[in-house]
GROMACS .gro file of C-alpha atoms in nm:
model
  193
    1UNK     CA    1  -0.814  -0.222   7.922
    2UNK     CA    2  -1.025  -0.528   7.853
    3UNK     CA    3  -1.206  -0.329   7.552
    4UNK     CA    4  -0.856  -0.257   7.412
    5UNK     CA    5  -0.730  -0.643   7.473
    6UNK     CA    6  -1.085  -0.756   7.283
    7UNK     CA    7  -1.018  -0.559   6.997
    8UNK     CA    8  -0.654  -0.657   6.949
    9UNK     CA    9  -0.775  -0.997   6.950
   10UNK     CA   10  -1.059  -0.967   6.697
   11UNK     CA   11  -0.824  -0.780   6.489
   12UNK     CA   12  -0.541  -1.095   6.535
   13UNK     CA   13  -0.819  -1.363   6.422
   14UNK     CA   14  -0.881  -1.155   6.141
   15UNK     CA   15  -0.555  -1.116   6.067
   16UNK     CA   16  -0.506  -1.509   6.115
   17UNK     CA   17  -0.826  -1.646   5.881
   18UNK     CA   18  -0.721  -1.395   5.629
   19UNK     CA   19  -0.354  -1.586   5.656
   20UNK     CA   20  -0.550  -1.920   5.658
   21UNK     CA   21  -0.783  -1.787   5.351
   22UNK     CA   22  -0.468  -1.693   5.202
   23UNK     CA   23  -0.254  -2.034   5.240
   24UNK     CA   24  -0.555  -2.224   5.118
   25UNK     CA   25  -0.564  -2.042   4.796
   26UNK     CA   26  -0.260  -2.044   4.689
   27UNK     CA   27  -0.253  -2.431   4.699
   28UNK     CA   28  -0.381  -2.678   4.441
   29UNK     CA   29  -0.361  -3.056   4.416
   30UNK     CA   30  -0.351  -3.223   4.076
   31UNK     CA   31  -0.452  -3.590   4.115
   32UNK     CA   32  -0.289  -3.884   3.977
   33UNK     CA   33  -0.378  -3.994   3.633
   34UNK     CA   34  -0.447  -3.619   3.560
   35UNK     CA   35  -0.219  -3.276   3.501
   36UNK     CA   36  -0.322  -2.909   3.563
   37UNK     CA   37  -0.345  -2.634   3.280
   38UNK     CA   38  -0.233  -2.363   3.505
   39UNK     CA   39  -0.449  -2.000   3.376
   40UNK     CA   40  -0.285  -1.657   3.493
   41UNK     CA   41  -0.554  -1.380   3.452
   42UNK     CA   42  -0.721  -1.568   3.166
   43UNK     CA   43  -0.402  -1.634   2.978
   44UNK     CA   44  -0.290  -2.047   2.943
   45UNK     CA   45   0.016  -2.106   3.009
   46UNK     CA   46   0.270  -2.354   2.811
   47UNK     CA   47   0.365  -2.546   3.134
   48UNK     CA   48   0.142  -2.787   3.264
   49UNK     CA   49   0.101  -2.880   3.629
   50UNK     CA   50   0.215  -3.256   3.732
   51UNK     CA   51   0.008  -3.492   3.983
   52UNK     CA   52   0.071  -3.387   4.362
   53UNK     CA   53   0.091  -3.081   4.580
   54UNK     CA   54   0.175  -2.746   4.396
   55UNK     CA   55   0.111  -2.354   4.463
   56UNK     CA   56  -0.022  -2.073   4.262
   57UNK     CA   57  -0.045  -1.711   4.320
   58UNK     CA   58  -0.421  -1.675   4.466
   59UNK     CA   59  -0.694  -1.518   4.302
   60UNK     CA   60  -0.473  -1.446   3.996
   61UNK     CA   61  -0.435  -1.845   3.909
   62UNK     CA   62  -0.678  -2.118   3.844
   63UNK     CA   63  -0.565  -2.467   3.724
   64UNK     CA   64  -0.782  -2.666   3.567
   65UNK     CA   65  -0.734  -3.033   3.578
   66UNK     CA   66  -0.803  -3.278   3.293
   67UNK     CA   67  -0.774  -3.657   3.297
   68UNK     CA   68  -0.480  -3.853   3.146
   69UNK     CA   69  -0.644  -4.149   3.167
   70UNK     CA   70  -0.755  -4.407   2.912
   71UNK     CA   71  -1.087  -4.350   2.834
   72UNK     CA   72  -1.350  -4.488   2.619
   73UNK     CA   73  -1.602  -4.329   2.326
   74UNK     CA   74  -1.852  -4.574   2.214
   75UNK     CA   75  -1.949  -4.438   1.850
   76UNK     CA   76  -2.255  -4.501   1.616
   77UNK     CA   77  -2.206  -4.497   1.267
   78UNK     CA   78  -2.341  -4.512   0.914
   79UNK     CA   79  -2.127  -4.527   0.587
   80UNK     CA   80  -2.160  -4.710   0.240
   81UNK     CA   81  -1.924  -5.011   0.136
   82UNK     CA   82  -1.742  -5.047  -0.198
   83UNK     CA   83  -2.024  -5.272  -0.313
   84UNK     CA   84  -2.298  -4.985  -0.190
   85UNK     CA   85  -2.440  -5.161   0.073
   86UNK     CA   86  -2.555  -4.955   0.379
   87UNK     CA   87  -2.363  -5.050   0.702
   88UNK     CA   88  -2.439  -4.931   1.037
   89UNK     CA   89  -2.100  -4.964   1.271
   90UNK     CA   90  -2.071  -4.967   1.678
   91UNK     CA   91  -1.745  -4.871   1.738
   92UNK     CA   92  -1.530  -4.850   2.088
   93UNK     CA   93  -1.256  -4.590   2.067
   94UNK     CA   94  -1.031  -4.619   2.376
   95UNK     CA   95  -0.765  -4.313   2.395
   96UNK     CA   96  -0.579  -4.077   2.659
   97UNK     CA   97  -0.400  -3.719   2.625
   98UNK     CA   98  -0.076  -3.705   2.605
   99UNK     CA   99   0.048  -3.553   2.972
  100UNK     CA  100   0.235  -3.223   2.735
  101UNK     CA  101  -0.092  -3.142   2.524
  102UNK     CA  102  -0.314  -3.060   2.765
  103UNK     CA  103  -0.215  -2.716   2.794
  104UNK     CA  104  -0.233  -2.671   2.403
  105UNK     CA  105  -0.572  -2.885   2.386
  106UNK     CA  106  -0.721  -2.664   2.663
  107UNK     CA  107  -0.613  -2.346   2.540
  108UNK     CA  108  -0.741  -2.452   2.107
  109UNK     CA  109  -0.988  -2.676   2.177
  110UNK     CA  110  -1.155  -2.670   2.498
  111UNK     CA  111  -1.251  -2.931   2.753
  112UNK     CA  112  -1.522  -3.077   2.448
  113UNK     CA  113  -1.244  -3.231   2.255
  114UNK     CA  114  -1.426  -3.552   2.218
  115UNK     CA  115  -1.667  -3.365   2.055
  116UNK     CA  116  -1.475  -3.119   1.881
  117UNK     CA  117  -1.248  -3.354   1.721
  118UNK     CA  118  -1.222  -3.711   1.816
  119UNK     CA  119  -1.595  -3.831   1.745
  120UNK     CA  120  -1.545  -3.645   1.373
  121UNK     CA  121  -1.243  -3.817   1.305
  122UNK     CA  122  -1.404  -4.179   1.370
  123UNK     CA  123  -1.677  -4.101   1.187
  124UNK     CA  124  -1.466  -4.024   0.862
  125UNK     CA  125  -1.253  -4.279   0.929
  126UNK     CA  126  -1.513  -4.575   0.972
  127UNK     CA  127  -1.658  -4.409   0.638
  128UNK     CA  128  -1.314  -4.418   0.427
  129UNK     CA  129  -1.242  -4.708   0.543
  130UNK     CA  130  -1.569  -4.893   0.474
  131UNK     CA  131  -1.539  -4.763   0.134
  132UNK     CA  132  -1.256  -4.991   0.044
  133UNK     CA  133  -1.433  -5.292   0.111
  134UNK     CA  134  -1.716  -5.491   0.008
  135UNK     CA  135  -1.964  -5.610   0.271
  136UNK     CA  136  -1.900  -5.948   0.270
  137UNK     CA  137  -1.508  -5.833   0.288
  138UNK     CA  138  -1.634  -5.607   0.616
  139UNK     CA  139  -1.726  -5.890   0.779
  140UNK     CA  140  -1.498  -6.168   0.683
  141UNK     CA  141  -1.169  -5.893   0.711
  142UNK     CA  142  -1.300  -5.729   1.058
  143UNK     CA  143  -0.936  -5.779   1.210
  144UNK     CA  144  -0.788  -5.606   0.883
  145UNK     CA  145  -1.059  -5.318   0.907
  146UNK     CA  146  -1.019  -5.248   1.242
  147UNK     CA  147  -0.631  -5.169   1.217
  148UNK     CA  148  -0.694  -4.985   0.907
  149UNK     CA  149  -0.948  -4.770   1.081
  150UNK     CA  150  -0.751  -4.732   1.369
  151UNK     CA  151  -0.441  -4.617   1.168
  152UNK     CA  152  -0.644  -4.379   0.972
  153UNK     CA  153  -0.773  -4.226   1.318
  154UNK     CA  154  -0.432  -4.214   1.467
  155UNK     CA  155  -0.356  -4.013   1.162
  156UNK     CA  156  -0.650  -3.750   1.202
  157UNK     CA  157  -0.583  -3.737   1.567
  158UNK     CA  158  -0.215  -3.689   1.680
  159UNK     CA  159  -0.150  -3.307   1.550
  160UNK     CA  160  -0.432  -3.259   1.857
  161UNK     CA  161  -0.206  -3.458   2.130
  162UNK     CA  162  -0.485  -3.717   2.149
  163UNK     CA  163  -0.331  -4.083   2.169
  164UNK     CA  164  -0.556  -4.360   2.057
  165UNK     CA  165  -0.461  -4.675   2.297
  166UNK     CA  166  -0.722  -4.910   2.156
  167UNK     CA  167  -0.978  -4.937   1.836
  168UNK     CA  168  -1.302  -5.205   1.860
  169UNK     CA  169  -1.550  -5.292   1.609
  170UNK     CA  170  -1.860  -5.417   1.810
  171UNK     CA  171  -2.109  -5.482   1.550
  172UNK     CA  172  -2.148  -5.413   1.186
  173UNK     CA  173  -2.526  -5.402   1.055
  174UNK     CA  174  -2.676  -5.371   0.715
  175UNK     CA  175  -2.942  -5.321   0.527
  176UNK     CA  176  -3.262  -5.546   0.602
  177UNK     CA  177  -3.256  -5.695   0.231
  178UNK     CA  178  -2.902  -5.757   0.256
  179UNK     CA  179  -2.969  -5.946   0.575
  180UNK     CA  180  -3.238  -6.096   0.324
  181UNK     CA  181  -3.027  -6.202   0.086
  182UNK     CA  182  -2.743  -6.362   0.301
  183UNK     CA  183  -2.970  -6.574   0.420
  184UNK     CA  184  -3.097  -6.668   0.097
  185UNK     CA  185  -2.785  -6.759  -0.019
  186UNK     CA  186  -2.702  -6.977   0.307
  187UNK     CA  187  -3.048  -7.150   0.224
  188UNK     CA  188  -2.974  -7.218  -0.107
  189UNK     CA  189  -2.620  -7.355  -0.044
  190UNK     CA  190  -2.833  -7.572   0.237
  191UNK     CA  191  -3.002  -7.690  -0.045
  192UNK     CA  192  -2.742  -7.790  -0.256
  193UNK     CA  193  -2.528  -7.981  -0.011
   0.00000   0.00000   0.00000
């Protein structure tokens, strides 16, 4: 009687964690400032997942969450003004994805879409951009330059879902004998006053 009770009760806390097991996977909490690309058996679906408590069907869903939040890209790079003078750029992209692209940004892009397409995009914007002006221009115009780029990024960017929030120039720096000859000039206009 006692070996029949045992088993009965071995079999009910099996029966239980399995239920336990069970309840836990088909649960998922997105967190705030984030959504959930909901996968069924590999396939991405359209819908996204919103922040908070949702369910799934276990072990045939995943949801994998990506950020909403603003966040920042510090870039590095080189391009040639209209006058041909070398200048080096630090730039500070700030920019979020839009809550609805996730889904399509997971499923054609993958979670490397800084990479993929955003860091790309600056570059070839800071490049056309810096085209367009000369370097004294660059410097005196930074305001001007910096909306322009930004604009030209927004452009390259949006068809992806990815918003850009904010656009910095940190530092512009050219060529040593540039440098060289600024400060010649300064000298000389020293000189003259």
């Amino acid at each position: 009687m006692a070996k029949k009770f045992s088993k009965r009760l071995i079999i009910a806390l099996g029966i239980i964690v399995l239920l336990v097991i069970l309840a836990f996977a088909s649960i998922v909490i997105v967190p705030a400032g984030s959504t959930g690309v909901v996968i069924t058996f590999g396939k991405v679906s359209d819908t996204v997942l919103s922040e908070g408590l949702h369910f799934k069907i276990p072990f045939a869903q995943t949801v994998e969450k990506m950020t909403n939040k603003i966040q920042k890209e510090e870039v590095e790079a080189a391009a040639v003004s209209k006058d041909l003078q070398s200048v080096n750029s630090v730039v500070a992209v700030n920019f979020r994805i839009g809550p609805n692209d996730n889904g399509k940004i997971y499923k054609n892009i993958g979670r490397d879409y800084q990479g993929v397409v955003l860091l790309p995009a600056v570059q070839e914007s800071i490049k056309s951009v810096s085209a367009k002006y000369t370097a004294e221009e660059l410097i005196t115009k930074r305001a001007q330059v910096g909306e322009e780029t930004k604009q030209a990024l927004e452009e390259k960017v949006q068809e992806y879902g990815i918003i850009i929030e904010k656009f910095n120039i940190i530092d512009f720096d050219f060529s040593a004998e540039f440098n060289n000859a600024i400060e010649a000039k300064q000298v000389a206009e020293q000189n003259l006053l």
